[in-house]
């Protein structure tokens, strides 16, 4: 069976099961959302935001891109953060990176001609790797080096969000959390925590 067909059938089973267990569930969903957290994660298929924290529909406002980046010139990410902070008034922003990240690995390798858009997106990551060259070079295992850069990248994005005028202008500035997901254990590790309060 091809994938899309399997997903449609799975959705039918899931929606029936939820409705049987909680008859008001979808009616309530349709009334509006009030998520308490914005999740900024990587697009990687192995790091499904809601699944790894067991969140229900309505709990997380989600933005995902390659290597969980937030930059001021990214209209997509900026509009998501703006809506989350000013319209939804989320209390938390979670930046979640992960080990074995392909986007981070790419930033430690030569650019690929076939992926010009990816190259542009991860230019900041190359620059970040350059800033931490000594620490990264001291790590002998190439996989561990990628994982460490993924962690440094999370910390960098948390700092960017903390300094962002969008976040700072919030009526109630959210707390910003930096997490990394370890694929081998399926565990989240807290790396940093910041508040954008002035
Ligand atoms: Zn990734």
mmCIF file with all atom_site columns, C-alpha atoms and ligand atoms in Angstrom:
data_model
loop_
_atom_site.group_PDB
_atom_site.id
_atom_site.type_symbol
_atom_site.label_atom_id
_atom_site.label_alt_id
_atom_site.label_comp_id
_atom_site.label_asym_id
_atom_site.label_entity_id
_atom_site.label_seq_id
_atom_site.pdbx_PDB_ins_code
_atom_site.Cartn_x
_atom_site.Cartn_y
_atom_site.Cartn_z
_atom_site.occupancy
_atom_site.B_iso_or_equiv
_atom_site.pdbx_formal_charge
_atom_site.auth_seq_id
_atom_site.auth_comp_id
_atom_site.auth_asym_id
_atom_site.auth_atom_id
_atom_site.pdbx_PDB_model_num
ATOM   1   C  CA  . UNK A 1 1   ? 0.000   0.000  0.000  1.00 0.00 ? 1   UNK A CA  1
ATOM   2   C  CA  . UNK A 1 2   ? 1.361   3.402  -0.872 1.00 0.00 ? 2   UNK A CA  1
ATOM   3   C  CA  . UNK A 1 3   ? 1.986   5.925  1.864  1.00 0.00 ? 3   UNK A CA  1
ATOM   4   C  CA  . UNK A 1 4   ? -0.715  8.587  1.356  1.00 0.00 ? 4   UNK A CA  1
ATOM   5   C  CA  . UNK A 1 5   ? -3.439  5.929  1.264  1.00 0.00 ? 5   UNK A CA  1
ATOM   6   C  CA  . UNK A 1 6   ? -2.128  4.409  4.490  1.00 0.00 ? 6   UNK A CA  1
ATOM   7   C  CA  . UNK A 1 7   ? -2.145  7.848  6.156  1.00 0.00 ? 7   UNK A CA  1
ATOM   8   C  CA  . UNK A 1 8   ? -5.759  8.506  5.107  1.00 0.00 ? 8   UNK A CA  1
ATOM   9   C  CA  . UNK A 1 9   ? -6.855  5.178  6.542  1.00 0.00 ? 9   UNK A CA  1
ATOM   10  C  CA  . UNK A 1 10  ? -4.884  5.830  9.734  1.00 0.00 ? 10  UNK A CA  1
ATOM   11  C  CA  . UNK A 1 11  ? -6.583  9.224  10.067 1.00 0.00 ? 11  UNK A CA  1
ATOM   12  C  CA  . UNK A 1 12  ? -9.997  7.612  9.737  1.00 0.00 ? 12  UNK A CA  1
ATOM   13  C  CA  . UNK A 1 13  ? -9.163  5.136  12.482 1.00 0.00 ? 13  UNK A CA  1
ATOM   14  C  CA  . UNK A 1 14  ? -7.672  7.821  14.737 1.00 0.00 ? 14  UNK A CA  1
ATOM   15  C  CA  . UNK A 1 15  ? -10.535 10.309 14.379 1.00 0.00 ? 15  UNK A CA  1
ATOM   16  C  CA  . UNK A 1 16  ? -13.113 7.591  15.027 1.00 0.00 ? 16  UNK A CA  1
ATOM   17  C  CA  . UNK A 1 17  ? -11.231 6.389  18.080 1.00 0.00 ? 17  UNK A CA  1
ATOM   18  C  CA  . UNK A 1 18  ? -10.857 9.911  19.542 1.00 0.00 ? 18  UNK A CA  1
ATOM   19  C  CA  . UNK A 1 19  ? -14.519 10.751 18.879 1.00 0.00 ? 19  UNK A CA  1
ATOM   20  C  CA  . UNK A 1 20  ? -15.629 7.509  20.526 1.00 0.00 ? 20  UNK A CA  1
ATOM   21  C  CA  . UNK A 1 21  ? -13.521 8.210  23.606 1.00 0.00 ? 21  UNK A CA  1
ATOM   22  C  CA  . UNK A 1 22  ? -14.217 11.943 23.812 1.00 0.00 ? 22  UNK A CA  1
ATOM   23  C  CA  . UNK A 1 23  ? -17.328 12.951 21.849 1.00 0.00 ? 23  UNK A CA  1
ATOM   24  C  CA  . UNK A 1 24  ? -16.737 16.716 22.339 1.00 0.00 ? 24  UNK A CA  1
ATOM   25  C  CA  . UNK A 1 25  ? -13.061 16.667 21.303 1.00 0.00 ? 25  UNK A CA  1
ATOM   26  C  CA  . UNK A 1 26  ? -13.329 17.882 17.701 1.00 0.00 ? 26  UNK A CA  1
ATOM   27  C  CA  . UNK A 1 27  ? -16.172 20.297 18.463 1.00 0.00 ? 27  UNK A CA  1
ATOM   28  C  CA  . UNK A 1 28  ? -13.896 21.949 21.032 1.00 0.00 ? 28  UNK A CA  1
ATOM   29  C  CA  . UNK A 1 29  ? -10.942 22.008 18.610 1.00 0.00 ? 29  UNK A CA  1
ATOM   30  C  CA  . UNK A 1 30  ? -13.089 23.828 16.091 1.00 0.00 ? 30  UNK A CA  1
ATOM   31  C  CA  . UNK A 1 31  ? -13.862 26.569 18.607 1.00 0.00 ? 31  UNK A CA  1
ATOM   32  C  CA  . UNK A 1 32  ? -10.308 27.909 18.606 1.00 0.00 ? 32  UNK A CA  1
ATOM   33  C  CA  . UNK A 1 33  ? -6.780  27.371 19.848 1.00 0.00 ? 33  UNK A CA  1
ATOM   34  C  CA  . UNK A 1 34  ? -5.029  28.474 22.989 1.00 0.00 ? 34  UNK A CA  1
ATOM   35  C  CA  . UNK A 1 35  ? -1.637  26.749 22.940 1.00 0.00 ? 35  UNK A CA  1
ATOM   36  C  CA  . UNK A 1 36  ? 0.686   27.688 25.786 1.00 0.00 ? 36  UNK A CA  1
ATOM   37  C  CA  . UNK A 1 37  ? 3.884   27.012 23.850 1.00 0.00 ? 37  UNK A CA  1
ATOM   38  C  CA  . UNK A 1 38  ? 5.500   27.701 20.503 1.00 0.00 ? 38  UNK A CA  1
ATOM   39  C  CA  . UNK A 1 39  ? 7.745   24.897 19.287 1.00 0.00 ? 39  UNK A CA  1
ATOM   40  C  CA  . UNK A 1 40  ? 10.570  25.691 16.862 1.00 0.00 ? 40  UNK A CA  1
ATOM   41  C  CA  . UNK A 1 41  ? 12.045  22.418 15.700 1.00 0.00 ? 41  UNK A CA  1
ATOM   42  C  CA  . UNK A 1 42  ? 13.830  20.736 12.824 1.00 0.00 ? 42  UNK A CA  1
ATOM   43  C  CA  . UNK A 1 43  ? 11.905  19.370 9.831  1.00 0.00 ? 43  UNK A CA  1
ATOM   44  C  CA  . UNK A 1 44  ? 13.619  16.004 10.341 1.00 0.00 ? 44  UNK A CA  1
ATOM   45  C  CA  . UNK A 1 45  ? 11.024  13.195 10.143 1.00 0.00 ? 45  UNK A CA  1
ATOM   46  C  CA  . UNK A 1 46  ? 12.508  11.559 13.223 1.00 0.00 ? 46  UNK A CA  1
ATOM   47  C  CA  . UNK A 1 47  ? 11.652  14.466 15.510 1.00 0.00 ? 47  UNK A CA  1
ATOM   48  C  CA  . UNK A 1 48  ? 7.852   14.841 15.394 1.00 0.00 ? 48  UNK A CA  1
ATOM   49  C  CA  . UNK A 1 49  ? 7.119   17.606 17.901 1.00 0.00 ? 49  UNK A CA  1
ATOM   50  C  CA  . UNK A 1 50  ? 3.773   16.516 19.318 1.00 0.00 ? 50  UNK A CA  1
ATOM   51  C  CA  . UNK A 1 51  ? 4.660   12.846 19.350 1.00 0.00 ? 51  UNK A CA  1
ATOM   52  C  CA  . UNK A 1 52  ? 7.863   13.103 21.393 1.00 0.00 ? 52  UNK A CA  1
ATOM   53  C  CA  . UNK A 1 53  ? 6.243   15.202 24.145 1.00 0.00 ? 53  UNK A CA  1
ATOM   54  C  CA  . UNK A 1 54  ? 2.895   13.420 23.974 1.00 0.00 ? 54  UNK A CA  1
ATOM   55  C  CA  . UNK A 1 55  ? 1.067   16.685 23.217 1.00 0.00 ? 55  UNK A CA  1
ATOM   56  C  CA  . UNK A 1 56  ? -2.560  16.751 22.122 1.00 0.00 ? 56  UNK A CA  1
ATOM   57  C  CA  . UNK A 1 57  ? -3.949  18.796 19.211 1.00 0.00 ? 57  UNK A CA  1
ATOM   58  C  CA  . UNK A 1 58  ? -4.251  22.390 20.429 1.00 0.00 ? 58  UNK A CA  1
ATOM   59  C  CA  . UNK A 1 59  ? -1.299  22.242 22.843 1.00 0.00 ? 59  UNK A CA  1
ATOM   60  C  CA  . UNK A 1 60  ? 1.610   23.295 20.627 1.00 0.00 ? 60  UNK A CA  1
ATOM   61  C  CA  . UNK A 1 61  ? 1.960   26.024 18.001 1.00 0.00 ? 61  UNK A CA  1
ATOM   62  C  CA  . UNK A 1 62  ? 4.621   24.573 15.708 1.00 0.00 ? 62  UNK A CA  1
ATOM   63  C  CA  . UNK A 1 63  ? 7.217   25.898 13.305 1.00 0.00 ? 63  UNK A CA  1
ATOM   64  C  CA  . UNK A 1 64  ? 9.722   23.517 11.777 1.00 0.00 ? 64  UNK A CA  1
ATOM   65  C  CA  . UNK A 1 65  ? 12.510  24.121 9.291  1.00 0.00 ? 65  UNK A CA  1
ATOM   66  C  CA  . UNK A 1 66  ? 15.886  22.608 8.469  1.00 0.00 ? 66  UNK A CA  1
ATOM   67  C  CA  . UNK A 1 67  ? 18.061  22.807 11.603 1.00 0.00 ? 67  UNK A CA  1
ATOM   68  C  CA  . UNK A 1 68  ? 15.460  24.730 13.701 1.00 0.00 ? 68  UNK A CA  1
ATOM   69  C  CA  . UNK A 1 69  ? 16.672  28.179 12.705 1.00 0.00 ? 69  UNK A CA  1
ATOM   70  C  CA  . UNK A 1 70  ? 15.256  31.566 13.606 1.00 0.00 ? 70  UNK A CA  1
ATOM   71  C  CA  . UNK A 1 71  ? 16.586  34.566 11.708 1.00 0.00 ? 71  UNK A CA  1
ATOM   72  C  CA  . UNK A 1 72  ? 15.155  38.067 11.496 1.00 0.00 ? 72  UNK A CA  1
ATOM   73  C  CA  . UNK A 1 73  ? 15.162  37.998 7.676  1.00 0.00 ? 73  UNK A CA  1
ATOM   74  C  CA  . UNK A 1 74  ? 13.088  34.797 7.591  1.00 0.00 ? 74  UNK A CA  1
ATOM   75  C  CA  . UNK A 1 75  ? 9.534   36.040 6.973  1.00 0.00 ? 75  UNK A CA  1
ATOM   76  C  CA  . UNK A 1 76  ? 8.073   32.609 7.629  1.00 0.00 ? 76  UNK A CA  1
ATOM   77  C  CA  . UNK A 1 77  ? 9.689   32.077 11.032 1.00 0.00 ? 77  UNK A CA  1
ATOM   78  C  CA  . UNK A 1 78  ? 9.174   35.720 12.011 1.00 0.00 ? 78  UNK A CA  1
ATOM   79  C  CA  . UNK A 1 79  ? 5.449   35.630 11.230 1.00 0.00 ? 79  UNK A CA  1
ATOM   80  C  CA  . UNK A 1 80  ? 5.029   32.431 13.249 1.00 0.00 ? 80  UNK A CA  1
ATOM   81  C  CA  . UNK A 1 81  ? 6.843   33.944 16.243 1.00 0.00 ? 81  UNK A CA  1
ATOM   82  C  CA  . UNK A 1 82  ? 4.905   37.194 15.896 1.00 0.00 ? 82  UNK A CA  1
ATOM   83  C  CA  . UNK A 1 83  ? 1.551   35.411 15.847 1.00 0.00 ? 83  UNK A CA  1
ATOM   84  C  CA  . UNK A 1 84  ? 2.501   33.102 18.713 1.00 0.00 ? 84  UNK A CA  1
ATOM   85  C  CA  . UNK A 1 85  ? 3.781   35.905 20.934 1.00 0.00 ? 85  UNK A CA  1
ATOM   86  C  CA  . UNK A 1 86  ? 1.361   38.741 20.120 1.00 0.00 ? 86  UNK A CA  1
ATOM   87  C  CA  . UNK A 1 87  ? -1.877  36.997 19.136 1.00 0.00 ? 87  UNK A CA  1
ATOM   88  C  CA  . UNK A 1 88  ? -1.763  33.687 20.990 1.00 0.00 ? 88  UNK A CA  1
ATOM   89  C  CA  . UNK A 1 89  ? 0.363   35.114 23.832 1.00 0.00 ? 89  UNK A CA  1
ATOM   90  C  CA  . UNK A 1 90  ? 2.225   31.873 24.414 1.00 0.00 ? 90  UNK A CA  1
ATOM   91  C  CA  . UNK A 1 91  ? 4.048   31.599 27.724 1.00 0.00 ? 91  UNK A CA  1
ATOM   92  C  CA  . UNK A 1 92  ? 6.887   29.484 26.389 1.00 0.00 ? 92  UNK A CA  1
ATOM   93  C  CA  . UNK A 1 93  ? 8.995   29.175 23.273 1.00 0.00 ? 93  UNK A CA  1
ATOM   94  C  CA  . UNK A 1 94  ? 10.821  25.870 22.927 1.00 0.00 ? 94  UNK A CA  1
ATOM   95  C  CA  . UNK A 1 95  ? 13.698  25.627 20.467 1.00 0.00 ? 95  UNK A CA  1
ATOM   96  C  CA  . UNK A 1 96  ? 14.322  21.940 19.936 1.00 0.00 ? 96  UNK A CA  1
ATOM   97  C  CA  . UNK A 1 97  ? 17.345  20.715 18.023 1.00 0.00 ? 97  UNK A CA  1
ATOM   98  C  CA  . UNK A 1 98  ? 18.421  17.125 17.737 1.00 0.00 ? 98  UNK A CA  1
ATOM   99  C  CA  . UNK A 1 99  ? 21.457  14.919 17.486 1.00 0.00 ? 99  UNK A CA  1
ATOM   100 C  CA  . UNK A 1 100 ? 22.318  13.406 14.054 1.00 0.00 ? 100 UNK A CA  1
ATOM   101 C  CA  . UNK A 1 101 ? 20.891  16.546 12.395 1.00 0.00 ? 101 UNK A CA  1
ATOM   102 C  CA  . UNK A 1 102 ? 21.483  16.481 8.629  1.00 0.00 ? 102 UNK A CA  1
ATOM   103 C  CA  . UNK A 1 103 ? 21.270  20.270 8.344  1.00 0.00 ? 103 UNK A CA  1
ATOM   104 C  CA  . UNK A 1 104 ? 23.935  20.685 11.001 1.00 0.00 ? 104 UNK A CA  1
ATOM   105 C  CA  . UNK A 1 105 ? 26.087  17.986 9.416  1.00 0.00 ? 105 UNK A CA  1
ATOM   106 C  CA  . UNK A 1 106 ? 25.842  19.787 6.075  1.00 0.00 ? 106 UNK A CA  1
ATOM   107 C  CA  . UNK A 1 107 ? 27.195  22.948 7.682  1.00 0.00 ? 107 UNK A CA  1
ATOM   108 C  CA  . UNK A 1 108 ? 30.367  21.041 8.580  1.00 0.00 ? 108 UNK A CA  1
ATOM   109 C  CA  . UNK A 1 109 ? 30.809  19.765 5.008  1.00 0.00 ? 109 UNK A CA  1
ATOM   110 C  CA  . UNK A 1 110 ? 31.455  21.350 1.613  1.00 0.00 ? 110 UNK A CA  1
ATOM   111 C  CA  . UNK A 1 111 ? 28.357  22.989 0.062  1.00 0.00 ? 111 UNK A CA  1
ATOM   112 C  CA  . UNK A 1 112 ? 26.453  20.804 -2.419 1.00 0.00 ? 112 UNK A CA  1
ATOM   113 C  CA  . UNK A 1 113 ? 25.718  22.433 -5.797 1.00 0.00 ? 113 UNK A CA  1
ATOM   114 C  CA  . UNK A 1 114 ? 22.419  20.574 -6.017 1.00 0.00 ? 114 UNK A CA  1
ATOM   115 C  CA  . UNK A 1 115 ? 21.073  22.260 -2.864 1.00 0.00 ? 115 UNK A CA  1
ATOM   116 C  CA  . UNK A 1 116 ? 21.462  26.029 -3.311 1.00 0.00 ? 116 UNK A CA  1
ATOM   117 C  CA  . UNK A 1 117 ? 18.485  26.886 -1.088 1.00 0.00 ? 117 UNK A CA  1
ATOM   118 C  CA  . UNK A 1 118 ? 19.707  24.664 1.719  1.00 0.00 ? 118 UNK A CA  1
ATOM   119 C  CA  . UNK A 1 119 ? 23.167  26.194 1.388  1.00 0.00 ? 119 UNK A CA  1
ATOM   120 C  CA  . UNK A 1 120 ? 21.710  29.657 1.801  1.00 0.00 ? 120 UNK A CA  1
ATOM   121 C  CA  . UNK A 1 121 ? 19.637  28.598 4.808  1.00 0.00 ? 121 UNK A CA  1
ATOM   122 C  CA  . UNK A 1 122 ? 22.565  27.055 6.667  1.00 0.00 ? 122 UNK A CA  1
ATOM   123 C  CA  . UNK A 1 123 ? 25.062  29.838 5.972  1.00 0.00 ? 123 UNK A CA  1
ATOM   124 C  CA  . UNK A 1 124 ? 24.564  31.060 9.537  1.00 0.00 ? 124 UNK A CA  1
ATOM   125 C  CA  . UNK A 1 125 ? 25.355  27.595 10.840 1.00 0.00 ? 125 UNK A CA  1
ATOM   126 C  CA  . UNK A 1 126 ? 28.674  27.597 8.981  1.00 0.00 ? 126 UNK A CA  1
ATOM   127 C  CA  . UNK A 1 127 ? 29.420  30.931 10.582 1.00 0.00 ? 127 UNK A CA  1
ATOM   128 C  CA  . UNK A 1 128 ? 28.475  29.542 14.007 1.00 0.00 ? 128 UNK A CA  1
ATOM   129 C  CA  . UNK A 1 129 ? 30.759  26.539 13.448 1.00 0.00 ? 129 UNK A CA  1
ATOM   130 C  CA  . UNK A 1 130 ? 33.551  28.985 12.583 1.00 0.00 ? 130 UNK A CA  1
ATOM   131 C  CA  . UNK A 1 131 ? 33.025  30.847 15.863 1.00 0.00 ? 131 UNK A CA  1
ATOM   132 C  CA  . UNK A 1 132 ? 33.358  27.578 17.811 1.00 0.00 ? 132 UNK A CA  1
ATOM   133 C  CA  . UNK A 1 133 ? 36.097  26.105 15.615 1.00 0.00 ? 133 UNK A CA  1
ATOM   134 C  CA  . UNK A 1 134 ? 38.499  25.339 18.486 1.00 0.00 ? 134 UNK A CA  1
ATOM   135 C  CA  . UNK A 1 135 ? 35.915  23.481 20.581 1.00 0.00 ? 135 UNK A CA  1
ATOM   136 C  CA  . UNK A 1 136 ? 34.583  21.544 17.590 1.00 0.00 ? 136 UNK A CA  1
ATOM   137 C  CA  . UNK A 1 137 ? 38.036  20.614 16.279 1.00 0.00 ? 137 UNK A CA  1
ATOM   138 C  CA  . UNK A 1 138 ? 38.917  19.209 19.703 1.00 0.00 ? 138 UNK A CA  1
ATOM   139 C  CA  . UNK A 1 139 ? 36.141  16.598 19.322 1.00 0.00 ? 139 UNK A CA  1
ATOM   140 C  CA  . UNK A 1 140 ? 37.658  13.577 17.583 1.00 0.00 ? 140 UNK A CA  1
ATOM   141 C  CA  . UNK A 1 141 ? 34.445  11.718 16.739 1.00 0.00 ? 141 UNK A CA  1
ATOM   142 C  CA  . UNK A 1 142 ? 32.773  13.387 13.689 1.00 0.00 ? 142 UNK A CA  1
ATOM   143 C  CA  . UNK A 1 143 ? 29.275  12.388 14.878 1.00 0.00 ? 143 UNK A CA  1
ATOM   144 C  CA  . UNK A 1 144 ? 29.893  13.879 18.319 1.00 0.00 ? 144 UNK A CA  1
ATOM   145 C  CA  . UNK A 1 145 ? 31.102  17.060 16.585 1.00 0.00 ? 145 UNK A CA  1
ATOM   146 C  CA  . UNK A 1 146 ? 27.805  17.306 14.669 1.00 0.00 ? 146 UNK A CA  1
ATOM   147 C  CA  . UNK A 1 147 ? 25.858  16.725 17.892 1.00 0.00 ? 147 UNK A CA  1
ATOM   148 C  CA  . UNK A 1 148 ? 27.791  19.447 19.718 1.00 0.00 ? 148 UNK A CA  1
ATOM   149 C  CA  . UNK A 1 149 ? 27.202  21.940 16.903 1.00 0.00 ? 149 UNK A CA  1
ATOM   150 C  CA  . UNK A 1 150 ? 23.486  21.034 17.029 1.00 0.00 ? 150 UNK A CA  1
ATOM   151 C  CA  . UNK A 1 151 ? 23.536  21.968 20.736 1.00 0.00 ? 151 UNK A CA  1
ATOM   152 C  CA  . UNK A 1 152 ? 25.447  25.211 20.132 1.00 0.00 ? 152 UNK A CA  1
ATOM   153 C  CA  . UNK A 1 153 ? 22.927  26.000 17.418 1.00 0.00 ? 153 UNK A CA  1
ATOM   154 C  CA  . UNK A 1 154 ? 20.004  25.617 19.835 1.00 0.00 ? 154 UNK A CA  1
ATOM   155 C  CA  . UNK A 1 155 ? 21.687  28.000 22.279 1.00 0.00 ? 155 UNK A CA  1
ATOM   156 C  CA  . UNK A 1 156 ? 22.308  30.452 19.422 1.00 0.00 ? 156 UNK A CA  1
ATOM   157 C  CA  . UNK A 1 157 ? 18.646  30.393 18.338 1.00 0.00 ? 157 UNK A CA  1
ATOM   158 C  CA  . UNK A 1 158 ? 17.493  30.907 21.938 1.00 0.00 ? 158 UNK A CA  1
ATOM   159 C  CA  . UNK A 1 159 ? 19.748  33.972 22.165 1.00 0.00 ? 159 UNK A CA  1
ATOM   160 C  CA  . UNK A 1 160 ? 18.411  35.311 18.864 1.00 0.00 ? 160 UNK A CA  1
ATOM   161 C  CA  . UNK A 1 161 ? 14.833  34.906 20.023 1.00 0.00 ? 161 UNK A CA  1
ATOM   162 C  CA  . UNK A 1 162 ? 15.659  36.523 23.338 1.00 0.00 ? 162 UNK A CA  1
ATOM   163 C  CA  . UNK A 1 163 ? 17.102  39.540 21.518 1.00 0.00 ? 163 UNK A CA  1
ATOM   164 C  CA  . UNK A 1 164 ? 14.375  39.656 18.865 1.00 0.00 ? 164 UNK A CA  1
ATOM   165 C  CA  . UNK A 1 165 ? 12.296  42.869 18.828 1.00 0.00 ? 165 UNK A CA  1
ATOM   166 C  CA  . UNK A 1 166 ? 9.225   40.724 18.109 1.00 0.00 ? 166 UNK A CA  1
ATOM   167 C  CA  . UNK A 1 167 ? 9.677   38.828 21.363 1.00 0.00 ? 167 UNK A CA  1
ATOM   168 C  CA  . UNK A 1 168 ? 10.839  41.812 23.402 1.00 0.00 ? 168 UNK A CA  1
ATOM   169 C  CA  . UNK A 1 169 ? 7.778   43.838 22.424 1.00 0.00 ? 169 UNK A CA  1
ATOM   170 C  CA  . UNK A 1 170 ? 5.450   41.198 23.868 1.00 0.00 ? 170 UNK A CA  1
ATOM   171 C  CA  . UNK A 1 171 ? 2.996   42.280 26.525 1.00 0.00 ? 171 UNK A CA  1
ATOM   172 C  CA  . UNK A 1 172 ? 4.076   39.233 28.516 1.00 0.00 ? 172 UNK A CA  1
ATOM   173 C  CA  . UNK A 1 173 ? 7.474   38.103 27.219 1.00 0.00 ? 173 UNK A CA  1
ATOM   174 C  CA  . UNK A 1 174 ? 7.629   34.314 27.039 1.00 0.00 ? 174 UNK A CA  1
ATOM   175 C  CA  . UNK A 1 175 ? 10.241  32.103 28.628 1.00 0.00 ? 175 UNK A CA  1
ATOM   176 C  CA  . UNK A 1 176 ? 12.542  30.630 26.017 1.00 0.00 ? 176 UNK A CA  1
ATOM   177 C  CA  . UNK A 1 177 ? 13.841  27.088 26.395 1.00 0.00 ? 177 UNK A CA  1
ATOM   178 C  CA  . UNK A 1 178 ? 16.596  25.327 24.473 1.00 0.00 ? 178 UNK A CA  1
ATOM   179 C  CA  . UNK A 1 179 ? 16.299  21.550 24.200 1.00 0.00 ? 179 UNK A CA  1
ATOM   180 C  CA  . UNK A 1 180 ? 18.053  18.846 22.224 1.00 0.00 ? 180 UNK A CA  1
ATOM   181 C  CA  . UNK A 1 181 ? 16.524  15.501 21.275 1.00 0.00 ? 181 UNK A CA  1
ATOM   182 C  CA  . UNK A 1 182 ? 18.753  12.427 21.475 1.00 0.00 ? 182 UNK A CA  1
ATOM   183 C  CA  . UNK A 1 183 ? 17.629  9.993  18.803 1.00 0.00 ? 183 UNK A CA  1
ATOM   184 C  CA  . UNK A 1 184 ? 19.363  7.000  20.363 1.00 0.00 ? 184 UNK A CA  1
ATOM   185 C  CA  . UNK A 1 185 ? 17.393  7.198  23.611 1.00 0.00 ? 185 UNK A CA  1
ATOM   186 C  CA  . UNK A 1 186 ? 14.379  9.241  22.525 1.00 0.00 ? 186 UNK A CA  1
ATOM   187 C  CA  . UNK A 1 187 ? 15.129  11.645 25.369 1.00 0.00 ? 187 UNK A CA  1
ATOM   188 C  CA  . UNK A 1 188 ? 14.981  15.429 25.504 1.00 0.00 ? 188 UNK A CA  1
ATOM   189 C  CA  . UNK A 1 189 ? 17.800  17.245 27.249 1.00 0.00 ? 189 UNK A CA  1
ATOM   190 C  CA  . UNK A 1 190 ? 17.458  20.801 28.509 1.00 0.00 ? 190 UNK A CA  1
ATOM   191 C  CA  . UNK A 1 191 ? 20.375  22.967 27.358 1.00 0.00 ? 191 UNK A CA  1
ATOM   192 C  CA  . UNK A 1 192 ? 19.406  26.504 28.252 1.00 0.00 ? 192 UNK A CA  1
ATOM   193 C  CA  . UNK A 1 193 ? 16.583  28.649 29.526 1.00 0.00 ? 193 UNK A CA  1
ATOM   194 C  CA  . UNK A 1 194 ? 16.093  32.373 29.042 1.00 0.00 ? 194 UNK A CA  1
ATOM   195 C  CA  . UNK A 1 195 ? 13.486  34.993 29.606 1.00 0.00 ? 195 UNK A CA  1
ATOM   196 C  CA  . UNK A 1 196 ? 13.014  37.837 27.156 1.00 0.00 ? 196 UNK A CA  1
ATOM   197 C  CA  . UNK A 1 197 ? 11.787  40.084 29.970 1.00 0.00 ? 197 UNK A CA  1
ATOM   198 C  CA  . UNK A 1 198 ? 13.597  43.428 29.933 1.00 0.00 ? 198 UNK A CA  1
HETATM 199 ZN ZN1 . LIG B 2 .   ? 17.700  18.250 11.850 1.00 0.00 ? 1   LIG B ZN1 1
#
